[in-house]
Amino acid sequence: MNLNHLFLFRAVAEAGGFSRAAERVHVSQPAISMQVGELEAQLGLTLFHRLGRGVKLTGAGKLLLGYAQRLGALGAEAEQAIAELKGLRRGHLAIGASTTIGVYLLPNLLGEYRRRYPDIDLQFDIANTDDIERRLVDGTLGAGLTEGLPPDCHELETLVFLRDELVPIAGPDHPRIKTDRKALTIRQLCAEPMIVRETGSGTREVIDRALAKRGQKLQRPSLVLGSTEAIKRAVAAGLGVAIVSHLTIQTELAAGQLAILPVHGFRLNRPLHRLCWRNRARDPATLAFLALLDQRYPPELVSEHRPTRKS
Amino acid sequence: MNLNHLFLFRAVAEAGGFSRAAERVHVSQPAISMQVGELEAQLGLTLFHRLGRGVKLTGAGKLLLGYAQRLGALGAEAEQAIAELKGLRRGHLAIGASTTIGVYLLPNLLGEYRRRYPDIDLQFDIANTDDIERRLVDGTLGAGLTEGLPPDCHELETLVFLRDELVPIAGPDHPRIKTDRKALTIRQLCAEPMIVRETGSGTREVIDRALAKRGQKLQRPSLVLGSTEAIKRAVAAGLGVAIVSHLTIQTELAAGQLAILPVHGFRLNRPLHRLCWRNRARDPATLAFLALLDQRYPPELVSEHRPTRKS
DNA sequence: AAGTTTACATAAGATAATCTTATGGAAGGT
DNA sequence: ACCTTCCATAAGATTATCTTATGTAAACTT
C-alpha cells in the first residue's frame, strides 16, 4: 500500500466510479481497476460495491477513505513544506560572528536578509573563533564570520569576504583635527597618547605586528580598555588617539564625535573571514545568506599558505 | 514520493547510516541509496549530510522526518483499523427485523453476538418489510429478518431461516387446560372465543388462509387487538383463546400464565426470512451475524416459485 | 604518511510493478 | 430484446526497483 494506491482509491471514491476517476486523474481505467483490486487483495476486504452503474463505498471503504484523505493531505503538506524550504519561505538561518562583525556589520546585513526572506527564522550569536568553528562542525551554525586568524580545519571553507581597514582616530578637539589637518608621520602617530585594547586582543595584535614590521612600536599606550566601544568614547572625550576598525565608527564620523587622523603612509587592514562547510550541502537559507554576503562584499579565496590558527 | 520511500528514509535517519538501515530493513544498500537519492532529486534538496562515517540529517531532512514519521504512523493505523474490521474487533452491524422477530428472537441472538464480538457496534431497528427492503437496498442495513411474504427484489437473497410455529393457546383456567387435557378438534377450536389481530396483519392472514384451506373459519373472533402482547395478556386473563407464534410465549409457558391448547391435526407455521444482498460483498460484521444465525437455525433456500410480495 | 577499513555512489543486469490497448461480461436503460 | 455503460481481465510494453559487483572518498591504524 503506497500513497499512489490511496490516491487512486480516493479518486474513485470521490468520482463515484472507476471510469470517471480514470478520466479525472488521466490514467486508463484498467490501471484503476488493478490498483484498487490490489488494495482490496492486500487488505483482504472489498472496498467498493460494484453497482453496474458506478461504484459505492463499503464500510471498509469508508473507513479507509478517512485515512486516505488524511494521508493525502499530510503528504501534500510535507511536499509543500519542503518546497517552502527550497523557496526560502521557511527555514532557519544560524550565523555566528565575532564581536565587531556581529555588532557593526551583521545587523545591517541581516536586516536586508529579513527584508528579502521575511519567513526565515534568524539566529545570530556572537562568539569567539573557536566556538564558531566548533558549532560549524557540529552543525549548529550554518556559517560564521570571524576577524582573527581563520581556524585550520580542513572541513571548513575559508574565504576572506572583506578587508577591514584599521584607521587612526582622534576626538574633534585634537589639534590635528581642530586646527591644522596636516597629516602625521607614523612615528608621530606612535608618539601620540594611544588608547588600545589589551595585549592578546586580535585588534591589538594586528596593530603591534604592523608597527613592528616598520620598526615602530607604541610609545605611549596611555590607556588600555577592554572594549572598542569604550575606546571610542575615550577618544571622543579627548583622552588620546586610537586605531580602530573603520566598521565601528561610521555613526561617530557622521556625527562629528570622532575623526580619522590623517597619517602619511598608514594603511592597515585585516581580513574578515567567512567560514562554512567545504564539501557539504548547504541549506537554502544559508546559501541565500552567503549569496547576499558575496553580493555586498565580493569574495576572495584564502590561499592555503596563509597563516591559520593552530587549533 | 510514496510511503516506501519515506519508510526507507526514516530507517536511514533512525539507523544513522545507509548500510545500517539496509541491514535493518533487509534490503541491499544500493537500494537505499537509490530511494533516498530519488527522494532528494524529487524534492530538490539534500536530506542527509554524507559524513564518510555514516550520515546526518540536514535541515530539510529533519523537516521531512517529522512528516515521514506521521505518515508512517497514520498508514500503520489505517492498516490496523482495516485488520480490526476484518478480525471483527471493530465495525458496525445494522440489522432490521419485523416486530415479532425483533422483540422475541433478536435480543437473544444479538446478546450472543455481542458476547462473541464485543467491539462491534450494534444497531437493530424494528420496521416493516417494505422499509427493511428499502434500507437493505440503499445499504443502511446489512441484513433483515422478516415474517411476512419476502419482497420480490432480485438483488436480494431470500432464505427461510426458521419456520415459526403458530400454536393455539389458552389461559391456565381454560377447562381444557385446567380439568381435562383432551385435545380439541380444529372445528372445536374455531368455535372457541378467539382473540385475534386485525385483518391485514400478517399473523391473522396466515391463520385465516390456513383455516380456509381446511374449510373452516373463525366462528367467534371475540376480541380484536393490535398487538400480540395484548392478545397474550387477554388470553392469560381468560378472555378467550388465540393462535400465536410459539416464539412469543416462552416466558409465559414457563411461568404457567399461558398453555398450549392441544388440537388434533393442527399444525401451522410460517417461514421467517433472512434477507441480504445477493451478489454484493458483505461486511465481516454482517457475515458473522449471518454465520451465527445459520448456526442457530440451519438455513433453507426459498425456491423462486414461492409466492413473494409484489412490491 | 601510507595502508586498511568503512560506508556511500554508481553501473549493469534482472526482477517486479504498473501502465496501456484490446476485449469480455454484467447491469441498466430504452 | 437491443444498446449503452461500466468494470474485469488478458497480453504486451514500459517503468520502477532490486541485487550483485565495483568505484571512491573519508576515517581510522600503525
XYZ file of C-alpha atoms (C1' of nucleotides) in Angstrom:
682
model
C 0.000 0.000 0.000
C 1.570 3.264 -1.048
C 0.322 6.780 -1.462
C -0.453 6.257 -5.114
C -2.805 3.383 -4.375
C -4.601 5.554 -1.878
C -4.664 8.495 -4.238
C -6.402 6.442 -6.902
C -8.710 4.907 -4.323
C -9.669 8.364 -3.197
C -10.238 9.477 -6.763
C -12.619 6.559 -7.274
C -14.480 7.279 -4.057
C -14.848 10.908 -4.978
C -15.697 10.357 -8.623
C -18.125 7.558 -7.831
C -16.763 5.264 -10.495
C -13.624 3.715 -11.877
C -14.005 5.176 -15.354
C -14.807 8.645 -14.112
C -11.851 8.547 -11.746
C -9.574 7.307 -14.510
C -10.592 10.193 -16.701
C -10.136 12.655 -13.886
C -6.602 11.615 -12.992
C -5.555 10.962 -16.601
C -4.929 7.282 -16.403
C -6.554 4.306 -18.085
C -9.495 2.613 -16.439
C -7.794 -0.796 -16.095
C -4.996 0.893 -14.183
C -7.564 1.985 -11.637
C -9.150 -1.447 -11.545
C -5.800 -3.026 -10.871
C -4.685 -0.641 -8.169
C -7.964 -0.796 -6.316
C -8.053 -4.551 -6.796
C -4.587 -4.866 -5.366
C -5.526 -2.712 -2.420
C -8.543 -4.895 -1.767
C -6.452 -8.031 -2.059
C -3.820 -6.725 0.331
C -6.330 -5.586 2.899
C -8.474 -8.653 2.399
C -11.675 -6.668 2.161
C -13.853 -5.278 -0.579
C -13.687 -1.513 -0.670
C -16.372 -0.790 -3.251
C -19.726 -2.289 -4.109
C -19.786 -2.662 -7.880
C -23.219 -1.464 -8.835
C -23.019 -1.918 -12.575
C -23.751 1.773 -12.809
C -20.765 3.129 -10.937
C -19.492 2.145 -7.584
C -20.191 2.727 -3.897
C -18.020 2.542 -0.791
C -18.409 -0.404 1.561
C -17.967 0.016 5.287
C -14.303 -0.876 4.963
C -14.036 1.589 2.087
C -15.495 4.365 4.186
C -13.064 3.601 6.950
C -10.137 3.596 4.567
C -11.284 6.754 2.822
C -10.852 8.732 6.001
C -7.302 7.538 6.333
C -6.604 8.028 2.635
C -7.723 11.625 2.858
C -5.625 12.317 5.910
C -2.615 10.606 4.372
C -3.031 12.535 1.145
C -3.316 15.829 2.945
C -0.301 15.087 5.108
C 1.762 14.050 2.117
C 0.857 17.233 0.280
C 1.693 19.240 3.373
C 5.109 17.606 3.541
C 5.827 18.398 -0.071
C 4.721 21.959 0.402
C 6.857 22.391 3.476
C 9.897 21.182 1.577
C 9.038 23.442 -1.340
C 8.830 26.375 1.043
C 12.210 25.489 2.425
C 13.593 25.468 -1.075
C 11.787 28.666 -1.958
C 13.146 30.486 1.113
C 9.694 30.955 2.548
C 10.518 28.792 5.534
C 13.584 27.696 7.374
C 16.209 28.751 9.798
C 19.427 30.684 9.414
C 22.060 30.392 12.106
C 25.092 32.668 11.834
C 27.963 33.045 14.231
C 30.142 36.124 14.263
C 32.922 37.653 16.266
C 32.139 40.773 18.218
C 32.996 43.572 15.831
C 31.317 41.905 12.890
C 28.331 40.912 14.986
C 27.850 44.383 16.342
C 28.740 46.615 13.429
C 28.234 44.615 10.270
C 25.787 41.780 10.748
C 22.745 43.724 11.947
C 22.562 45.616 8.705
C 23.205 42.507 6.656
C 20.572 40.510 8.490
C 18.190 43.404 8.154
C 18.465 43.139 4.417
C 18.142 39.348 4.687
C 14.983 39.635 6.736
C 13.609 42.094 4.208
C 14.213 39.642 1.376
C 13.147 36.480 3.209
C 10.782 37.526 5.965
C 9.646 33.946 6.728
C 13.041 32.592 7.654
C 13.868 32.473 11.334
C 17.086 34.269 12.116
C 19.535 33.409 14.820
C 22.895 35.007 15.239
C 25.333 34.507 18.025
C 28.431 36.441 18.922
C 31.203 34.083 19.907
C 34.919 33.609 19.608
C 36.501 31.855 16.663
C 36.922 28.554 18.491
C 33.282 28.376 19.435
C 32.220 29.311 15.951
C 34.418 26.622 14.495
C 33.048 24.029 16.896
C 29.476 24.982 16.204
C 30.034 24.948 12.470
C 31.483 21.458 12.670
C 28.648 20.104 14.783
C 26.077 21.698 12.512
C 24.637 24.225 14.941
C 25.717 27.095 12.725
C 25.301 27.434 9.001
C 28.071 29.979 8.521
C 30.472 32.013 10.575
C 32.120 35.410 10.162
C 35.325 35.907 12.079
C 38.001 38.512 12.461
C 41.115 36.739 13.687
C 43.203 34.104 12.057
C 40.893 31.546 10.454
C 40.737 28.114 12.078
C 42.797 25.402 10.467
C 40.027 22.962 9.869
C 40.196 21.257 6.525
C 36.476 20.505 6.599
C 35.679 24.193 6.554
C 35.952 26.532 3.652
C 37.585 29.840 4.490
C 37.123 32.929 2.359
C 38.143 36.495 3.016
C 34.956 38.404 2.408
C 36.211 41.837 3.404
C 39.415 43.636 4.337
C 38.627 45.584 7.416
C 40.506 48.902 7.402
C 42.011 49.888 10.722
C 42.222 53.626 10.920
C 43.735 56.094 13.401
C 41.096 58.223 15.049
C 41.019 61.242 17.271
C 38.433 63.316 19.006
C 37.072 66.502 17.448
C 39.240 68.610 19.758
C 42.544 67.034 18.755
C 44.855 69.756 17.332
C 45.348 67.859 14.058
C 41.608 67.723 13.616
C 40.519 71.034 15.094
C 43.263 73.417 13.840
C 45.521 72.110 11.071
C 44.613 68.965 9.201
C 48.186 68.187 8.269
C 48.999 64.540 8.174
C 51.185 62.924 10.849
C 54.034 60.575 10.185
C 53.764 57.092 11.515
C 56.443 57.877 14.061
C 54.420 60.848 15.234
C 51.338 58.688 15.483
C 53.191 56.264 17.690
C 54.193 59.106 19.935
C 50.608 60.221 20.457
C 48.867 59.061 23.637
C 47.376 55.848 22.305
C 44.318 54.099 23.716
C 44.443 50.394 22.939
C 42.896 47.039 23.718
C 44.715 44.661 25.987
C 47.567 42.575 24.604
C 46.189 39.358 23.203
C 43.177 41.046 21.650
C 43.015 40.423 17.938
C 42.969 44.085 17.039
C 45.897 44.866 19.302
C 47.995 42.136 17.795
C 47.357 43.317 14.277
C 48.423 46.809 15.228
C 51.539 45.752 17.118
C 52.634 43.438 14.343
C 52.073 46.047 11.638
C 54.023 48.683 13.532
C 56.795 46.269 14.378
C 57.157 45.456 10.721
C 58.046 49.090 10.172
C 60.377 49.207 13.103
C 57.960 51.183 15.234
C 56.132 50.477 18.427
C 53.639 52.321 20.534
C 55.377 54.901 22.690
C 52.557 55.856 24.951
C 49.857 53.263 25.439
C 48.215 55.794 27.621
C 45.139 53.730 28.372
C 44.185 50.106 27.948
C 40.477 49.394 27.653
C 38.560 46.143 27.252
C 36.167 47.129 24.508
C 36.212 49.018 21.287
C 33.179 50.956 22.315
C 34.943 52.210 25.440
C 37.969 53.184 23.384
C 35.830 55.207 21.022
C 34.217 57.099 23.866
C 37.602 57.757 25.462
C 38.956 59.074 22.170
C 35.888 61.204 21.660
C 36.440 62.627 25.135
C 39.959 63.649 24.162
C 41.834 61.099 26.257
C 44.034 60.168 23.314
C 44.038 58.664 19.878
C 43.388 55.068 18.825
C 43.492 52.715 15.907
C 40.152 51.038 15.346
C 38.183 49.256 12.710
C 36.601 51.510 10.155
C 33.419 49.499 10.571
C 32.934 50.625 14.126
C 32.970 54.374 13.676
C 30.553 55.139 10.879
C 27.987 56.687 13.176
C 30.501 58.776 15.146
C 32.192 60.054 11.994
C 28.864 61.211 10.653
C 28.021 62.845 13.980
C 31.393 64.566 14.206
C 32.240 62.884 17.505
C 35.277 61.200 16.024
C 37.506 61.926 13.064
C 40.048 59.995 11.097
C 43.586 61.186 11.773
C 45.458 61.649 8.516
C 48.766 59.733 8.746
C 51.255 59.525 5.902
C 51.739 56.021 4.551
C 49.483 54.452 7.121
C 47.479 51.641 5.698
C 46.452 48.739 7.815
C 43.803 46.179 7.286
C 42.951 42.749 8.473
C 40.998 40.116 6.625
C 37.499 39.167 7.775
C 36.713 35.541 7.125
C 33.621 33.800 6.050
C 33.524 30.211 7.250
C 31.315 27.346 6.215
C 31.459 23.706 5.323
C 33.570 22.916 2.338
C 32.052 19.802 0.790
C 28.726 19.658 2.442
C 25.299 20.539 1.156
C 24.106 23.872 2.456
C 20.615 24.922 3.494
C 18.827 27.181 1.068
C 18.692 29.704 3.903
C 22.440 29.598 4.437
C 23.057 29.623 0.722
C 20.960 32.749 0.383
C 22.890 34.381 3.200
C 26.200 33.582 1.568
C 24.890 34.924 -1.719
C 23.863 38.136 -0.038
C 27.256 38.426 1.589
C 29.038 37.784 -1.694
C 26.892 40.369 -3.346
C 27.813 43.059 -0.845
C 31.418 42.009 -0.473
C 32.785 40.156 -3.493
C 34.833 37.272 -2.117
C 38.481 36.350 -2.320
C 39.798 32.856 -1.727
C 42.228 32.354 1.142
C 45.274 30.612 -0.234
C 46.237 27.541 1.742
C 49.606 29.115 2.556
C 48.301 31.905 4.680
C 48.776 31.564 8.390
C 45.941 29.887 10.236
C 45.201 29.201 13.862
C 46.952 26.161 15.194
C 43.627 24.941 16.707
C 7.141 10.028 -3.309
C 5.396 7.077 -1.788
C 5.251 5.517 1.628
C 8.065 3.139 0.834
C 10.448 5.951 0.006
C 9.605 7.564 3.295
C 9.902 4.311 5.163
C 13.435 3.802 3.918
C 14.263 7.441 4.550
C 13.075 7.035 8.106
C 15.094 3.876 8.526
C 18.221 5.726 7.433
C 17.534 8.637 9.749
C 16.991 6.297 12.657
C 19.866 3.978 11.893
C 22.259 6.836 11.207
C 23.571 5.321 8.010
C 22.576 3.808 4.710
C 24.292 0.492 5.297
C 22.930 0.088 8.800
C 19.440 0.946 7.593
C 19.772 -1.503 4.716
C 20.675 -4.263 7.100
C 17.859 -3.377 9.425
C 15.127 -3.453 6.805
C 16.602 -6.413 4.905
C 17.379 -4.728 1.655
C 20.617 -4.033 -0.178
C 22.494 -0.816 0.463
C 22.274 0.445 -3.127
C 18.500 0.136 -2.900
C 18.583 2.600 -0.026
C 20.964 4.892 -1.860
C 18.681 4.942 -4.860
C 15.463 5.537 -2.978
C 16.911 8.312 -0.861
C 18.636 9.750 -3.901
C 15.383 9.763 -5.781
C 13.631 11.438 -2.886
C 16.308 14.115 -2.801
C 16.082 14.612 -6.536
C 12.305 14.931 -6.442
C 12.322 17.364 -3.552
C 15.315 19.216 -4.915
C 17.106 19.247 -1.585
C 19.733 17.191 0.142
C 18.290 15.248 3.048
C 21.454 13.850 4.565
C 24.966 15.113 5.068
C 27.271 12.311 3.976
C 29.918 12.234 6.636
C 32.021 9.404 5.322
C 31.360 7.704 8.619
C 27.597 7.468 8.472
C 25.119 10.128 7.702
C 23.361 13.038 9.383
C 20.073 14.797 8.705
C 20.125 18.215 7.080
C 17.549 20.830 7.989
C 15.353 19.663 5.152
C 15.841 16.099 6.328
C 14.728 16.971 9.827
C 11.657 18.666 8.457
C 10.826 15.687 6.273
C 11.487 13.208 9.060
C 8.647 14.643 11.101
C 6.258 14.165 8.216
C 7.641 10.731 7.414
C 7.013 9.600 10.955
C 3.491 10.946 10.995
C 2.748 9.426 7.611
C 4.152 6.082 8.671
C 2.144 6.062 11.867
C -1.026 7.034 10.060
C -0.518 4.371 7.419
C 0.031 1.735 10.075
C -3.056 2.932 11.882
C -5.087 2.598 8.698
C -3.883 -0.937 8.135
C -4.610 -1.837 11.694
C -8.088 -0.371 11.527
C -8.825 -2.460 8.454
C -7.350 -5.533 10.107
C -9.611 -4.959 13.084
C -12.573 -4.675 10.793
C -11.623 -7.972 9.237
C -10.941 -9.529 12.613
C -14.334 -8.459 13.985
C -12.752 -6.236 16.607
C -14.246 -3.138 15.056
C -17.176 -2.315 12.854
C -20.868 -1.850 12.769
C -23.722 -4.287 12.424
C -27.089 -2.985 11.295
C -29.998 -5.424 11.361
C -33.604 -4.770 10.550
C -36.338 -7.044 11.813
C -40.094 -7.222 11.897
C -41.797 -6.881 15.243
C -42.080 -10.457 16.481
C -38.545 -11.343 15.467
C -37.204 -8.102 16.780
C -38.861 -8.490 20.130
C -38.690 -12.218 20.784
C -35.781 -13.586 18.798
C -33.209 -10.922 18.014
C -32.359 -9.753 21.536
C -31.107 -13.185 22.449
C -29.258 -13.554 19.161
C -27.637 -10.152 19.430
C -26.740 -10.912 23.020
C -24.723 -13.858 21.830
C -23.255 -11.718 19.053
C -22.198 -9.051 21.497
C -20.635 -11.713 23.690
C -18.598 -13.008 20.770
C -17.690 -9.647 19.241
C -17.873 -7.068 21.988
C -16.162 -4.330 19.936
C -18.708 -4.223 17.150
C -21.359 -1.540 17.385
C -24.827 -2.994 17.184
C -27.855 -1.353 15.717
C -31.154 -3.031 15.206
C -34.340 -1.491 14.039
C -37.846 -2.865 14.039
C -39.582 -1.992 10.808
C -41.988 -3.415 8.283
C -40.851 -5.495 5.359
C -41.038 -2.624 2.876
C -38.799 -0.422 4.994
C -36.370 -3.230 5.572
C -36.201 -3.920 1.869
C -35.613 -0.263 1.099
C -32.910 0.088 3.715
C -31.193 -3.069 2.560
C -31.111 -1.788 -0.984
C -29.748 1.597 -0.020
C -27.143 -0.012 2.191
C -28.388 1.238 5.551
C -28.947 -2.305 6.748
C -26.637 -5.253 6.427
C -29.313 -7.879 6.831
C -33.027 -8.128 7.514
C -35.219 -10.699 9.236
C -38.855 -10.606 8.240
C -42.020 -12.562 8.931
C -44.338 -11.897 6.024
C -44.013 -12.722 2.378
C -40.488 -11.900 1.283
C -40.029 -8.911 -1.012
C -39.658 -9.668 -4.697
C -36.376 -7.932 -5.227
C -33.978 -9.822 -7.425
C -30.988 -8.021 -5.898
C -31.730 -9.512 -2.506
C -31.133 -13.058 -1.425
C -34.010 -14.585 0.493
C -33.593 -17.591 2.749
C -36.009 -19.145 5.185
C -34.021 -19.364 8.368
C -36.779 -20.675 10.618
C -40.326 -21.978 10.442
C -42.245 -20.175 13.108
C -44.853 -22.460 14.659
C -48.212 -20.835 15.315
C -49.854 -22.537 18.233
C -53.259 -22.264 19.899
C -53.031 -21.019 23.438
C -55.343 -20.667 26.378
C -55.178 -19.328 29.867
C -54.465 -21.592 32.813
C -58.145 -21.548 33.784
C -59.416 -22.777 30.461
C -61.328 -26.060 31.025
C -59.190 -27.983 28.529
C -56.132 -26.898 30.445
C -57.367 -26.909 33.989
C -59.565 -30.043 34.068
C -59.148 -32.450 31.183
C -56.283 -32.074 28.784
C -58.152 -33.794 25.953
C -57.343 -32.409 22.552
C -59.868 -30.320 20.648
C -60.724 -30.782 17.023
C -59.967 -27.960 14.641
C -63.697 -27.294 14.360
C -63.963 -27.017 18.101
C -61.013 -24.654 18.151
C -62.733 -22.415 15.674
C -65.775 -22.337 17.890
C -63.791 -21.115 20.901
C -63.876 -17.387 21.650
C -60.855 -16.355 19.615
C -58.747 -13.269 20.219
C -57.056 -12.152 17.007
C -55.069 -9.379 15.387
C -56.834 -7.070 12.962
C -57.410 -8.227 9.389
C -54.400 -7.298 7.283
C -51.970 -8.280 9.951
C -49.513 -10.912 8.742
C -50.316 -13.367 11.515
C -54.039 -13.006 11.001
C -53.746 -13.660 7.302
C -51.721 -16.790 7.834
C -54.328 -18.107 10.250
C -57.308 -17.236 8.073
C -55.721 -18.757 4.998
C -54.764 -21.948 6.806
C -58.230 -22.414 8.245
C -59.857 -21.578 4.932
C -57.775 -24.271 3.274
C -59.491 -26.767 5.565
C -62.904 -25.290 5.002
C -63.006 -23.677 8.384
C -63.213 -20.126 9.547
C -63.178 -18.402 12.888
C -66.629 -18.534 14.462
C -66.170 -16.151 17.290
C -63.496 -13.528 16.860
C -64.474 -12.328 20.282
C -61.839 -9.641 20.508
C -59.555 -7.889 18.012
C -56.359 -6.440 19.452
C -53.496 -4.502 17.859
C -50.599 -6.319 19.405
C -49.513 -9.830 20.190
C -48.565 -8.807 23.689
C -52.085 -7.558 24.343
C -53.537 -10.781 22.994
C -51.341 -12.851 25.285
C -52.476 -10.904 28.311
C -56.093 -11.185 27.319
C -55.763 -14.940 26.875
C -53.965 -15.247 30.193
C -56.847 -13.361 31.792
C -59.294 -15.912 30.396
C -60.915 -13.696 27.774
C -60.535 -16.393 25.159
C -58.055 -18.433 23.179
C -55.679 -17.333 20.461
C -53.244 -18.578 17.872
C -49.852 -17.009 18.291
C -46.259 -17.548 17.399
C -44.501 -20.079 19.531
C -41.618 -17.624 19.822
C -43.678 -15.147 21.760
C -44.820 -17.295 24.643
C -41.749 -18.994 26.014
C -41.719 -16.925 29.180
C -45.447 -17.288 29.857
C -45.405 -21.053 29.249
C -42.601 -21.428 31.727
C -44.442 -19.236 34.216
C -47.709 -21.127 33.734
C -49.544 -17.994 32.685
C -50.364 -19.492 29.285
C -50.638 -23.029 27.986
C -50.706 -24.628 24.578
C -54.125 -25.945 23.691
C -53.845 -29.457 22.303
C -55.690 -29.572 18.956
C -55.901 -32.661 16.779
C -54.209 -32.230 13.418
C -53.407 -28.616 13.989
C -50.073 -27.670 12.549
C -49.438 -24.240 11.275
C -46.221 -22.477 10.617
C -44.961 -19.570 8.632
C -41.467 -19.059 7.228
C -39.235 -16.413 8.695
C -36.935 -14.891 6.101
C -33.404 -13.764 6.235
C -32.708 -11.042 3.676
C -29.480 -9.676 2.388
C -27.749 -8.679 -0.802
C -27.330 -11.451 -3.277
C -24.206 -10.587 -5.257
C -22.643 -7.979 -3.123
C -19.691 -8.136 -0.768
C -20.766 -8.290 2.846
C -19.164 -6.686 5.872
C -17.297 -9.015 8.134
C -19.704 -7.922 10.857
C -22.741 -8.851 8.782
C -21.110 -12.057 7.656
C -20.504 -13.048 11.245
C -24.113 -12.300 12.072
C -25.337 -14.448 9.236
C -22.997 -17.218 10.318
C -24.358 -17.044 13.841
C -27.894 -17.144 12.507
C -27.111 -20.112 10.297
C -25.521 -21.881 13.197
C -28.601 -21.500 15.360
C -31.091 -22.067 12.574
C -29.722 -24.070 9.659
C -30.986 -22.369 6.528
C -33.220 -23.446 3.695
C -33.259 -21.773 0.298
C -36.503 -20.200 -0.837
C -37.282 -21.516 -4.269
C -38.011 -18.880 -6.843
C -41.504 -20.284 -7.292
C -42.765 -19.463 -3.845
C -45.098 -16.534 -3.571
C -43.436 -13.209 -2.953
C -44.673 -9.713 -2.316
C -45.496 -7.814 -5.451
C -43.519 -4.768 -4.183
C 52.084 9.213 5.991
C 50.656 5.150 3.800
C 47.614 1.254 4.309
C 43.263 -0.568 5.840
C 38.594 -0.301 6.824
C 34.073 1.563 6.498
C 30.458 3.488 4.064
C 28.083 5.693 0.232
C 27.790 6.080 -5.062
C 27.415 4.095 -9.483
C 26.770 0.651 -13.305
C 24.665 -3.270 -15.353
C 21.566 -6.793 -15.491
C 17.491 -8.996 -13.508
C 13.027 -8.796 -11.479
C 8.763 -6.871 -10.253
C 5.281 -3.341 -10.540
C 2.482 -0.650 -13.272
C 0.543 1.067 -17.412
C -1.929 0.780 -21.992
C -4.684 -1.298 -25.620
C -7.991 -4.654 -26.718
C -11.701 -7.349 -25.328
C -15.187 -9.801 -22.366
C -19.290 -9.718 -19.456
C -22.776 -7.939 -16.364
C -26.145 -4.479 -15.130
C -29.205 -0.542 -16.595
C -31.877 1.898 -19.639
C -34.832 2.218 -23.916
C -34.557 -7.653 -26.963
C -31.159 -4.335 -28.002
C -27.964 -0.914 -26.878
C -25.145 1.512 -23.688
C -22.306 1.993 -19.737
C -19.000 0.385 -16.782
C -15.924 -2.785 -14.509
C -12.851 -7.069 -15.096
C -9.377 -9.493 -17.479
C -5.533 -10.648 -20.733
C -1.365 -9.631 -23.240
C 2.303 -6.860 -24.232
C 5.061 -2.750 -23.280
C 7.074 0.296 -20.125
C 8.824 1.864 -15.950
C 10.460 1.148 -11.069
C 13.010 -1.112 -8.184
C 16.142 -4.522 -6.625
C 20.664 -7.129 -6.457
C 25.486 -8.013 -7.447
C 29.774 -6.076 -8.495
C 32.716 -2.349 -8.288
C 34.369 2.542 -7.596
C 35.639 6.284 -4.473
C 36.160 9.121 -0.531
C 36.685 9.662 4.265
C 38.266 7.922 8.759
C 40.895 5.087 11.466
C 45.571 2.463 12.128
C 50.302 1.645 12.744
